[in-house]
């Protein structure tokens, strides 16, 4: 087989498309690969021809230099592809299958996987539980913003689409199953959204929009989305959300009161994470802002879903505490209000099959909600720049020009 091309992180603010090695069923040494994972044989894996692969806000944290990601790291953990090579130990996945790849890498054999907590698999990352493709400190599994990629534990992990032709007709929706749709849905489920709920979603980026759409699917009466970016708020409003511009109107509880008649919601979802900014026109970065604000506006006994990313290593943080993930959170407020917090990576496999059926049936319109925008592999560096400027799009890379 020939070579491969992939989106590679160079240095803060810089990515480029490079020629790289064609994948094999083994994890080789390279940027970010844990030494204990080098040479790991993956006869339980497959090689995919990538059909679509998306740019994620989590990638953007690395590209901004806000993690310890090494230069040369191949990016991309949102992958949909066609199986073109099958390892010796793969029994049920076949060549030609069109599949969605959960961004969590999971063995299917450890205690966490057996308990459906595939987000904290114990066997794929020597540093700590949990792993992902193309991501810093996640074991070094090669990312999928590329033409071809290797995926381990194929029989356990891969979600096969039942009808390839029909799947391609809805591929811009189905590509969201690898991460942001399950992540937004997990945030809504973790927050306890149910029919009649009032919900506040912090952040109108792609995950926030996915969480808002998920809350609607779960029957929420009112979904309020807050952000500092007017363009992203307009996207949230386009599919029926109420919105709060926290740059223009920094008092969140007052704005919720104007919408609902009371200054609180039943539950809230943090889709911003550690690069949060303070509310108002002149405030800079304040990483605890969202966590503290959602505790303030969520009723006593409410739940907080926190799919927004928080890290243990942030070299770009404003203070020494924040550099190691220590934030000034008002835990006393959360304790006094008996709040429930749910954090961490999303266990994608708990949700992706159900969400696939919601897409195929026409019930879910996630591509429309997040403004899915198709681009070529060569356009990825420019898309990263536009995404960093806050454009309200979810960029979907089509490496082979397969999407009509």
GROMACS .gro file of C-alpha atoms in nm:
model
  404
    1UNK     CA    1   0.000   0.000   0.000
    2UNK     CA    2   0.111   0.360  -0.053
    3UNK     CA    3   0.164   0.636   0.197
    4UNK     CA    4  -0.065   0.852   0.402
    5UNK     CA    5  -0.133   1.221   0.465
    6UNK     CA    6  -0.236   1.367   0.798
    7UNK     CA    7  -0.294   1.689   0.993
    8UNK     CA    8   0.003   1.740   1.227
    9UNK     CA    9   0.052   1.976   1.521
   10UNK     CA   10   0.372   2.181   1.479
   11UNK     CA   11   0.378   2.440   1.754
   12UNK     CA   12   0.126   2.671   1.925
   13UNK     CA   13  -0.095   2.819   1.656
   14UNK     CA   14   0.041   2.602   1.375
   15UNK     CA   15  -0.076   2.280   1.208
   16UNK     CA   16   0.008   2.146   0.865
   17UNK     CA   17  -0.077   1.856   0.635
   18UNK     CA   18   0.222   1.620   0.602
   19UNK     CA   19   0.307   1.296   0.430
   20UNK     CA   20   0.328   1.024   0.692
   21UNK     CA   21   0.349   0.647   0.724
   22UNK     CA   22   0.069   0.422   0.613
   23UNK     CA   23  -0.072   0.257   0.928
   24UNK     CA   24   0.005  -0.097   1.033
   25UNK     CA   25  -0.150  -0.323   1.297
   26UNK     CA   26   0.110  -0.223   1.552
   27UNK     CA   27   0.165   0.094   1.758
   28UNK     CA   28   0.504   0.229   1.656
   29UNK     CA   29   0.722   0.489   1.824
   30UNK     CA   30   0.644   0.849   1.743
   31UNK     CA   31   0.551   1.187   1.894
   32UNK     CA   32   0.354   1.137   2.213
   33UNK     CA   33   0.365   0.757   2.210
   34UNK     CA   34   0.413   0.620   2.560
   35UNK     CA   35   0.733   0.408   2.566
   36UNK     CA   36   0.536   0.125   2.726
   37UNK     CA   37   0.300   0.122   2.425
   38UNK     CA   38   0.572   0.112   2.158
   39UNK     CA   39   0.558  -0.213   1.962
   40UNK     CA   40   0.212  -0.303   2.087
   41UNK     CA   41   0.064  -0.556   1.843
   42UNK     CA   42  -0.295  -0.496   1.729
   43UNK     CA   43  -0.410  -0.803   1.540
   44UNK     CA   44  -0.747  -0.727   1.703
   45UNK     CA   45  -0.755  -0.405   1.496
   46UNK     CA   46  -0.839  -0.281   1.149
   47UNK     CA   47  -0.712  -0.024   0.900
   48UNK     CA   48  -0.972   0.232   0.795
   49UNK     CA   49  -0.993   0.445   0.486
   50UNK     CA   50  -1.114   0.763   0.652
   51UNK     CA   51  -1.445   0.887   0.508
   52UNK     CA   52  -1.494   1.180   0.746
   53UNK     CA   53  -1.296   1.313   1.042
   54UNK     CA   54  -1.388   1.623   1.237
   55UNK     CA   55  -1.201   1.911   1.398
   56UNK     CA   56  -1.285   1.926   1.769
   57UNK     CA   57  -1.255   2.197   2.031
   58UNK     CA   58  -1.038   1.956   2.227
   59UNK     CA   59  -0.792   1.957   1.935
   60UNK     CA   60  -0.797   2.335   1.949
   61UNK     CA   61  -0.676   2.336   2.311
   62UNK     CA   62  -0.362   2.154   2.195
   63UNK     CA   63  -0.314   2.373   1.889
   64UNK     CA   64  -0.334   2.685   2.106
   65UNK     CA   65  -0.048   2.549   2.314
   66UNK     CA   66  -0.264   2.495   2.619
   67UNK     CA   67  -0.147   2.137   2.678
   68UNK     CA   68   0.185   1.952   2.680
   69UNK     CA   69   0.123   1.806   2.332
   70UNK     CA   70   0.452   1.738   2.148
   71UNK     CA   71   0.539   1.875   1.806
   72UNK     CA   72   0.466   1.622   1.534
   73UNK     CA   73   0.152   1.479   1.696
   74UNK     CA   74  -0.099   1.359   1.436
   75UNK     CA   75  -0.435   1.505   1.539
   76UNK     CA   76  -0.790   1.376   1.526
   77UNK     CA   77  -1.015   1.162   1.744
   78UNK     CA   78  -1.347   1.197   1.557
   79UNK     CA   79  -1.329   0.926   1.290
   80UNK     CA   80  -1.570   0.756   1.051
   81UNK     CA   81  -1.433   0.519   0.790
   82UNK     CA   82  -1.447   0.215   0.566
   83UNK     CA   83  -1.267  -0.101   0.676
   84UNK     CA   84  -1.000  -0.193   0.419
   85UNK     CA   85  -0.779  -0.431   0.622
   86UNK     CA   86  -0.873  -0.667   0.904
   87UNK     CA   87  -0.641  -0.806   1.170
   88UNK     CA   88  -0.598  -1.180   1.226
   89UNK     CA   89  -0.802  -1.177   1.548
   90UNK     CA   90  -1.099  -0.976   1.418
   91UNK     CA   91  -1.405  -1.198   1.384
   92UNK     CA   92  -1.715  -0.988   1.318
   93UNK     CA   93  -1.606  -0.666   1.145
   94UNK     CA   94  -1.549  -0.720   0.772
   95UNK     CA   95  -1.375  -0.543   0.485
   96UNK     CA   96  -1.608  -0.290   0.328
   97UNK     CA   97  -1.797  -0.211   0.652
   98UNK     CA   98  -1.867   0.158   0.712
   99UNK     CA   99  -1.812   0.230   1.079
  100UNK     CA  100  -1.808   0.499   1.345
  101UNK     CA  101  -1.510   0.499   1.581
  102UNK     CA  102  -1.572   0.603   1.944
  103UNK     CA  103  -1.304   0.854   2.041
  104UNK     CA  104  -1.241   0.655   2.361
  105UNK     CA  105  -1.002   0.367   2.296
  106UNK     CA  106  -1.121   0.069   2.498
  107UNK     CA  107  -1.012  -0.293   2.523
  108UNK     CA  108  -1.349  -0.447   2.616
  109UNK     CA  109  -1.183  -0.677   2.868
  110UNK     CA  110  -1.090  -0.476   3.179
  111UNK     CA  111  -1.314  -0.402   3.477
  112UNK     CA  112  -1.401  -0.052   3.350
  113UNK     CA  113  -1.502  -0.175   3.005
  114UNK     CA  114  -1.708  -0.458   3.151
  115UNK     CA  115  -1.892  -0.197   3.360
  116UNK     CA  116  -1.955   0.010   3.041
  117UNK     CA  117  -1.709   0.279   3.149
  118UNK     CA  118  -1.514   0.270   2.824
  119UNK     CA  119  -1.397   0.625   2.891
  120UNK     CA  120  -1.162   0.495   3.161
  121UNK     CA  121  -1.030   0.171   3.009
  122UNK     CA  122  -0.748   0.034   3.222
  123UNK     CA  123  -0.543  -0.132   2.947
  124UNK     CA  124  -0.481   0.122   2.672
  125UNK     CA  125  -0.288   0.404   2.842
  126UNK     CA  126   0.004   0.320   3.073
  127UNK     CA  127  -0.014   0.662   3.240
  128UNK     CA  128  -0.371   0.657   3.368
  129UNK     CA  129  -0.718   0.522   3.285
  130UNK     CA  130  -0.865   0.638   2.954
  131UNK     CA  131  -0.731   0.704   2.607
  132UNK     CA  132  -0.812   0.871   2.276
  133UNK     CA  133  -0.670   0.896   1.926
  134UNK     CA  134  -0.429   1.179   1.848
  135UNK     CA  135  -0.440   1.332   2.193
  136UNK     CA  136  -0.180   1.441   2.445
  137UNK     CA  137  -0.102   1.205   2.735
  138UNK     CA  138  -0.347   0.943   2.606
  139UNK     CA  139  -0.100   0.666   2.529
  140UNK     CA  140   0.009   0.786   2.186
  141UNK     CA  141  -0.250   0.620   1.960
  142UNK     CA  142  -0.217   0.786   1.620
  143UNK     CA  143  -0.486   1.038   1.528
  144UNK     CA  144  -0.736   1.011   1.246
  145UNK     CA  145  -0.731   1.350   1.070
  146UNK     CA  146  -0.568   1.156   0.790
  147UNK     CA  147  -0.637   0.945   0.485
  148UNK     CA  148  -0.590   0.614   0.670
  149UNK     CA  149  -0.581   0.517   1.037
  150UNK     CA  150  -0.541   0.205   1.252
  151UNK     CA  151  -0.815   0.128   1.504
  152UNK     CA  152  -0.754  -0.140   1.772
  153UNK     CA  153  -1.009  -0.372   1.940
  154UNK     CA  154  -1.232  -0.350   1.634
  155UNK     CA  155  -1.493  -0.613   1.723
  156UNK     CA  156  -1.562  -0.445   2.055
  157UNK     CA  157  -1.540  -0.079   1.961
  158UNK     CA  158  -1.665  -0.019   1.610
  159UNK     CA  159  -2.025   0.082   1.541
  160UNK     CA  160  -2.119  -0.059   1.201
  161UNK     CA  161  -2.382   0.127   1.001
  162UNK     CA  162  -2.652  -0.119   0.893
  163UNK     CA  163  -2.692   0.019   0.538
  164UNK     CA  164  -2.384   0.171   0.379
  165UNK     CA  165  -2.567   0.359   0.104
  166UNK     CA  166  -2.823   0.513   0.339
  167UNK     CA  167  -2.548   0.597   0.587
  168UNK     CA  168  -2.359   0.794   0.324
  169UNK     CA  169  -2.673   0.999   0.262
  170UNK     CA  170  -2.661   1.111   0.626
  171UNK     CA  171  -2.287   1.101   0.677
  172UNK     CA  172  -2.265   1.462   0.801
  173UNK     CA  173  -2.494   1.362   1.087
  174UNK     CA  174  -2.342   1.019   1.147
  175UNK     CA  175  -1.987   1.157   1.164
  176UNK     CA  176  -2.089   1.331   1.488
  177UNK     CA  177  -2.135   0.991   1.659
  178UNK     CA  178  -1.763   0.954   1.723
  179UNK     CA  179  -1.762   1.231   1.985
  180UNK     CA  180  -1.966   1.548   2.002
  181UNK     CA  181  -2.318   1.407   1.974
  182UNK     CA  182  -2.263   1.143   2.245
  183UNK     CA  183  -2.066   1.400   2.446
  184UNK     CA  184  -2.344   1.657   2.433
  185UNK     CA  185  -2.600   1.387   2.504
  186UNK     CA  186  -2.395   1.258   2.798
  187UNK     CA  187  -2.386   1.611   2.937
  188UNK     CA  188  -2.764   1.632   2.915
  189UNK     CA  189  -2.820   1.285   3.063
  190UNK     CA  190  -2.570   1.354   3.342
  191UNK     CA  191  -2.752   1.677   3.421
  192UNK     CA  192  -3.077   1.484   3.459
  193UNK     CA  193  -3.262   1.643   3.169
  194UNK     CA  194  -3.611   1.497   3.134
  195UNK     CA  195  -3.945   1.606   2.983
  196UNK     CA  196  -4.035   1.950   3.114
  197UNK     CA  197  -3.686   2.041   3.239
  198UNK     CA  198  -3.543   2.389   3.218
  199UNK     CA  199  -3.180   2.362   3.112
  200UNK     CA  200  -2.886   2.601   3.093
  201UNK     CA  201  -2.604   2.512   2.853
  202UNK     CA  202  -2.279   2.703   2.902
  203UNK     CA  203  -2.103   2.741   2.569
  204UNK     CA  204  -2.236   2.757   2.212
  205UNK     CA  205  -1.949   2.580   2.043
  206UNK     CA  206  -2.017   2.248   1.870
  207UNK     CA  207  -2.040   2.046   2.194
  208UNK     CA  208  -2.268   2.305   2.352
  209UNK     CA  209  -2.493   2.301   2.047
  210UNK     CA  210  -2.495   1.920   2.057
  211UNK     CA  211  -2.588   1.932   2.426
  212UNK     CA  212  -2.868   2.177   2.354
  213UNK     CA  213  -3.007   1.960   2.074
  214UNK     CA  214  -2.977   1.656   2.302
  215UNK     CA  215  -3.171   1.833   2.576
  216UNK     CA  216  -3.446   1.899   2.323
  217UNK     CA  217  -3.447   1.531   2.223
  218UNK     CA  218  -3.484   1.439   2.592
  219UNK     CA  219  -3.793   1.658   2.620
  220UNK     CA  220  -3.667   1.976   2.787
  221UNK     CA  221  -3.925   2.251   2.809
  222UNK     CA  222  -3.673   2.535   2.770
  223UNK     CA  223  -3.307   2.521   2.671
  224UNK     CA  224  -3.104   2.837   2.738
  225UNK     CA  225  -2.757   2.868   2.583
  226UNK     CA  226  -2.504   3.120   2.709
  227UNK     CA  227  -2.188   3.238   2.533
  228UNK     CA  228  -1.977   3.547   2.459
  229UNK     CA  229  -1.994   3.490   2.082
  230UNK     CA  230  -2.297   3.638   1.903
  231UNK     CA  231  -2.253   3.424   1.589
  232UNK     CA  232  -2.256   3.102   1.789
  233UNK     CA  233  -2.559   3.219   1.987
  234UNK     CA  234  -2.742   3.287   1.660
  235UNK     CA  235  -2.674   2.925   1.561
  236UNK     CA  236  -2.827   2.806   1.891
  237UNK     CA  237  -3.131   3.025   1.834
  238UNK     CA  238  -3.173   2.879   1.483
  239UNK     CA  239  -3.300   2.549   1.623
  240UNK     CA  240  -3.520   2.683   1.901
  241UNK     CA  241  -3.294   2.765   2.195
  242UNK     CA  242  -3.320   3.073   2.413
  243UNK     CA  243  -2.987   3.256   2.434
  244UNK     CA  244  -2.790   3.480   2.669
  245UNK     CA  245  -2.503   3.696   2.545
  246UNK     CA  246  -2.274   3.706   2.849
  247UNK     CA  247  -2.050   3.970   2.695
  248UNK     CA  248  -2.340   4.214   2.672
  249UNK     CA  249  -2.536   4.090   2.975
  250UNK     CA  250  -2.291   3.949   3.233
  251UNK     CA  251  -2.545   3.877   3.508
  252UNK     CA  252  -2.656   3.525   3.418
  253UNK     CA  253  -2.921   3.479   3.687
  254UNK     CA  254  -3.094   3.805   3.587
  255UNK     CA  255  -3.106   3.693   3.224
  256UNK     CA  256  -3.249   3.353   3.320
  257UNK     CA  257  -3.510   3.532   3.534
  258UNK     CA  258  -3.616   3.737   3.232
  259UNK     CA  259  -3.663   3.420   3.027
  260UNK     CA  260  -3.821   3.188   3.285
  261UNK     CA  261  -3.966   3.419   3.549
  262UNK     CA  262  -3.732   3.266   3.807
  263UNK     CA  263  -3.352   3.312   3.831
  264UNK     CA  264  -3.267   2.944   3.821
  265UNK     CA  265  -3.290   2.631   3.608
  266UNK     CA  266  -3.348   2.266   3.690
  267UNK     CA  267  -3.008   2.158   3.559
  268UNK     CA  268  -2.701   2.285   3.375
  269UNK     CA  269  -2.431   2.163   3.137
  270UNK     CA  270  -2.074   2.296   3.117
  271UNK     CA  271  -1.957   2.274   2.754
  272UNK     CA  272  -1.675   2.525   2.790
  273UNK     CA  273  -1.405   2.375   3.012
  274UNK     CA  274  -1.078   2.515   3.135
  275UNK     CA  275  -1.035   2.801   2.887
  276UNK     CA  276  -1.343   2.980   3.020
  277UNK     CA  277  -1.357   3.359   3.022
  278UNK     CA  278  -1.516   3.590   3.275
  279UNK     CA  279  -1.852   3.743   3.189
  280UNK     CA  280  -1.869   4.099   3.056
  281UNK     CA  281  -1.684   4.302   2.794
  282UNK     CA  282  -1.354   4.353   2.974
  283UNK     CA  283  -1.297   4.020   3.150
  284UNK     CA  284  -1.017   3.789   3.047
  285UNK     CA  285  -0.968   3.420   3.111
  286UNK     CA  286  -1.110   3.291   3.439
  287UNK     CA  287  -1.117   2.909   3.429
  288UNK     CA  288  -1.359   2.856   3.719
  289UNK     CA  289  -1.620   3.096   3.579
  290UNK     CA  290  -1.851   2.839   3.423
  291UNK     CA  291  -1.841   2.592   3.710
  292UNK     CA  292  -1.923   2.863   3.962
  293UNK     CA  293  -2.194   3.023   3.747
  294UNK     CA  294  -2.378   2.697   3.684
  295UNK     CA  295  -2.380   2.621   4.056
  296UNK     CA  296  -2.526   2.967   4.113
  297UNK     CA  297  -2.814   2.927   3.866
  298UNK     CA  298  -2.902   2.559   3.919
  299UNK     CA  299  -3.175   2.494   4.174
  300UNK     CA  300  -3.109   2.314   4.501
  301UNK     CA  301  -3.098   1.941   4.439
  302UNK     CA  302  -3.016   1.991   4.071
  303UNK     CA  303  -2.752   1.817   3.864
  304UNK     CA  304  -2.454   1.952   3.671
  305UNK     CA  305  -2.325   1.771   3.363
  306UNK     CA  306  -1.963   1.868   3.292
  307UNK     CA  307  -1.842   1.732   2.956
  308UNK     CA  308  -1.627   2.045   2.911
  309UNK     CA  309  -1.257   1.955   2.920
  310UNK     CA  310  -1.044   2.020   3.229
  311UNK     CA  311  -0.676   1.924   3.227
  312UNK     CA  312  -0.400   1.848   3.476
  313UNK     CA  313  -0.135   2.023   3.266
  314UNK     CA  314  -0.190   2.369   3.113
  315UNK     CA  315   0.136   2.553   3.042
  316UNK     CA  316  -0.054   2.854   2.911
  317UNK     CA  317  -0.257   2.914   3.228
  318UNK     CA  318  -0.252   3.253   3.398
  319UNK     CA  319  -0.139   3.126   3.740
  320UNK     CA  320   0.052   2.834   3.892
  321UNK     CA  321  -0.257   2.667   4.039
  322UNK     CA  322  -0.441   2.665   3.708
  323UNK     CA  323  -0.136   2.513   3.536
  324UNK     CA  324  -0.203   2.189   3.724
  325UNK     CA  325  -0.583   2.206   3.710
  326UNK     CA  326  -0.639   2.361   4.053
  327UNK     CA  327  -0.926   2.608   4.018
  328UNK     CA  328  -1.106   2.840   4.262
  329UNK     CA  329  -1.436   2.653   4.262
  330UNK     CA  330  -1.709   2.741   4.512
  331UNK     CA  331  -1.755   2.384   4.627
  332UNK     CA  332  -1.928   2.511   4.939
  333UNK     CA  333  -2.207   2.652   4.724
  334UNK     CA  334  -2.248   2.322   4.544
  335UNK     CA  335  -2.248   2.136   4.875
  336UNK     CA  336  -2.505   2.371   5.029
  337UNK     CA  337  -2.736   2.322   4.730
  338UNK     CA  338  -2.686   1.942   4.726
  339UNK     CA  339  -2.573   1.948   4.367
  340UNK     CA  340  -2.464   1.636   4.181
  341UNK     CA  341  -2.158   1.675   3.955
  342UNK     CA  342  -2.073   1.438   3.670
  343UNK     CA  343  -1.736   1.492   3.501
  344UNK     CA  344  -1.488   1.317   3.272
  345UNK     CA  345  -1.467   1.178   2.920
  346UNK     CA  346  -1.791   1.057   2.770
  347UNK     CA  347  -1.838   0.678   2.749
  348UNK     CA  348  -1.938   0.699   2.383
  349UNK     CA  349  -2.047   0.338   2.352
  350UNK     CA  350  -2.327   0.391   2.604
  351UNK     CA  351  -2.501   0.624   2.358
  352UNK     CA  352  -2.379   0.596   2.000
  353UNK     CA  353  -2.607   0.315   1.879
  354UNK     CA  354  -2.923   0.484   2.009
  355UNK     CA  355  -2.816   0.817   1.861
  356UNK     CA  356  -2.739   0.646   1.529
  357UNK     CA  357  -3.098   0.520   1.519
  358UNK     CA  358  -3.226   0.869   1.605
  359UNK     CA  359  -3.031   1.006   1.307
  360UNK     CA  360  -3.133   0.734   1.063
  361UNK     CA  361  -3.499   0.774   1.159
  362UNK     CA  362  -3.486   1.151   1.109
  363UNK     CA  363  -3.548   1.224   1.476
  364UNK     CA  364  -3.210   1.390   1.532
  365UNK     CA  365  -3.076   1.671   1.311
  366UNK     CA  366  -2.732   1.711   1.463
  367UNK     CA  367  -2.547   1.826   1.148
  368UNK     CA  368  -2.790   2.116   1.112
  369UNK     CA  369  -2.766   2.201   1.482
  370UNK     CA  370  -2.386   2.230   1.478
  371UNK     CA  371  -2.363   2.377   1.125
  372UNK     CA  372  -2.155   2.092   0.981
  373UNK     CA  373  -1.922   2.227   0.711
  374UNK     CA  374  -1.740   1.993   0.473
  375UNK     CA  375  -1.376   2.067   0.383
  376UNK     CA  376  -1.083   1.891   0.219
  377UNK     CA  377  -0.781   1.762   0.410
  378UNK     CA  378  -0.567   2.040   0.263
  379UNK     CA  379  -0.811   2.301   0.399
  380UNK     CA  380  -0.770   2.180   0.759
  381UNK     CA  381  -0.501   2.433   0.864
  382UNK     CA  382  -0.720   2.724   0.752
  383UNK     CA  383  -1.020   2.568   0.925
  384UNK     CA  384  -0.825   2.550   1.251
  385UNK     CA  385  -0.758   2.923   1.224
  386UNK     CA  386  -1.123   3.002   1.156
  387UNK     CA  387  -1.239   2.778   1.441
  388UNK     CA  388  -0.996   2.953   1.675
  389UNK     CA  389  -1.152   3.286   1.580
  390UNK     CA  390  -1.490   3.155   1.695
  391UNK     CA  391  -1.667   3.082   1.368
  392UNK     CA  392  -1.990   2.892   1.428
  393UNK     CA  393  -1.913   2.581   1.223
  394UNK     CA  394  -1.829   2.219   1.287
  395UNK     CA  395  -1.559   2.140   1.031
  396UNK     CA  396  -1.581   1.793   0.877
  397UNK     CA  397  -1.276   1.680   0.680
  398UNK     CA  398  -1.336   1.461   0.372
  399UNK     CA  399  -0.985   1.328   0.295
  400UNK     CA  400  -1.075   1.133  -0.020
  401UNK     CA  401  -1.359   1.343  -0.163
  402UNK     CA  402  -1.612   1.066  -0.095
  403UNK     CA  403  -1.897   1.281   0.041
  404UNK     CA  404  -2.151   1.413  -0.207
   0.00000   0.00000   0.00000
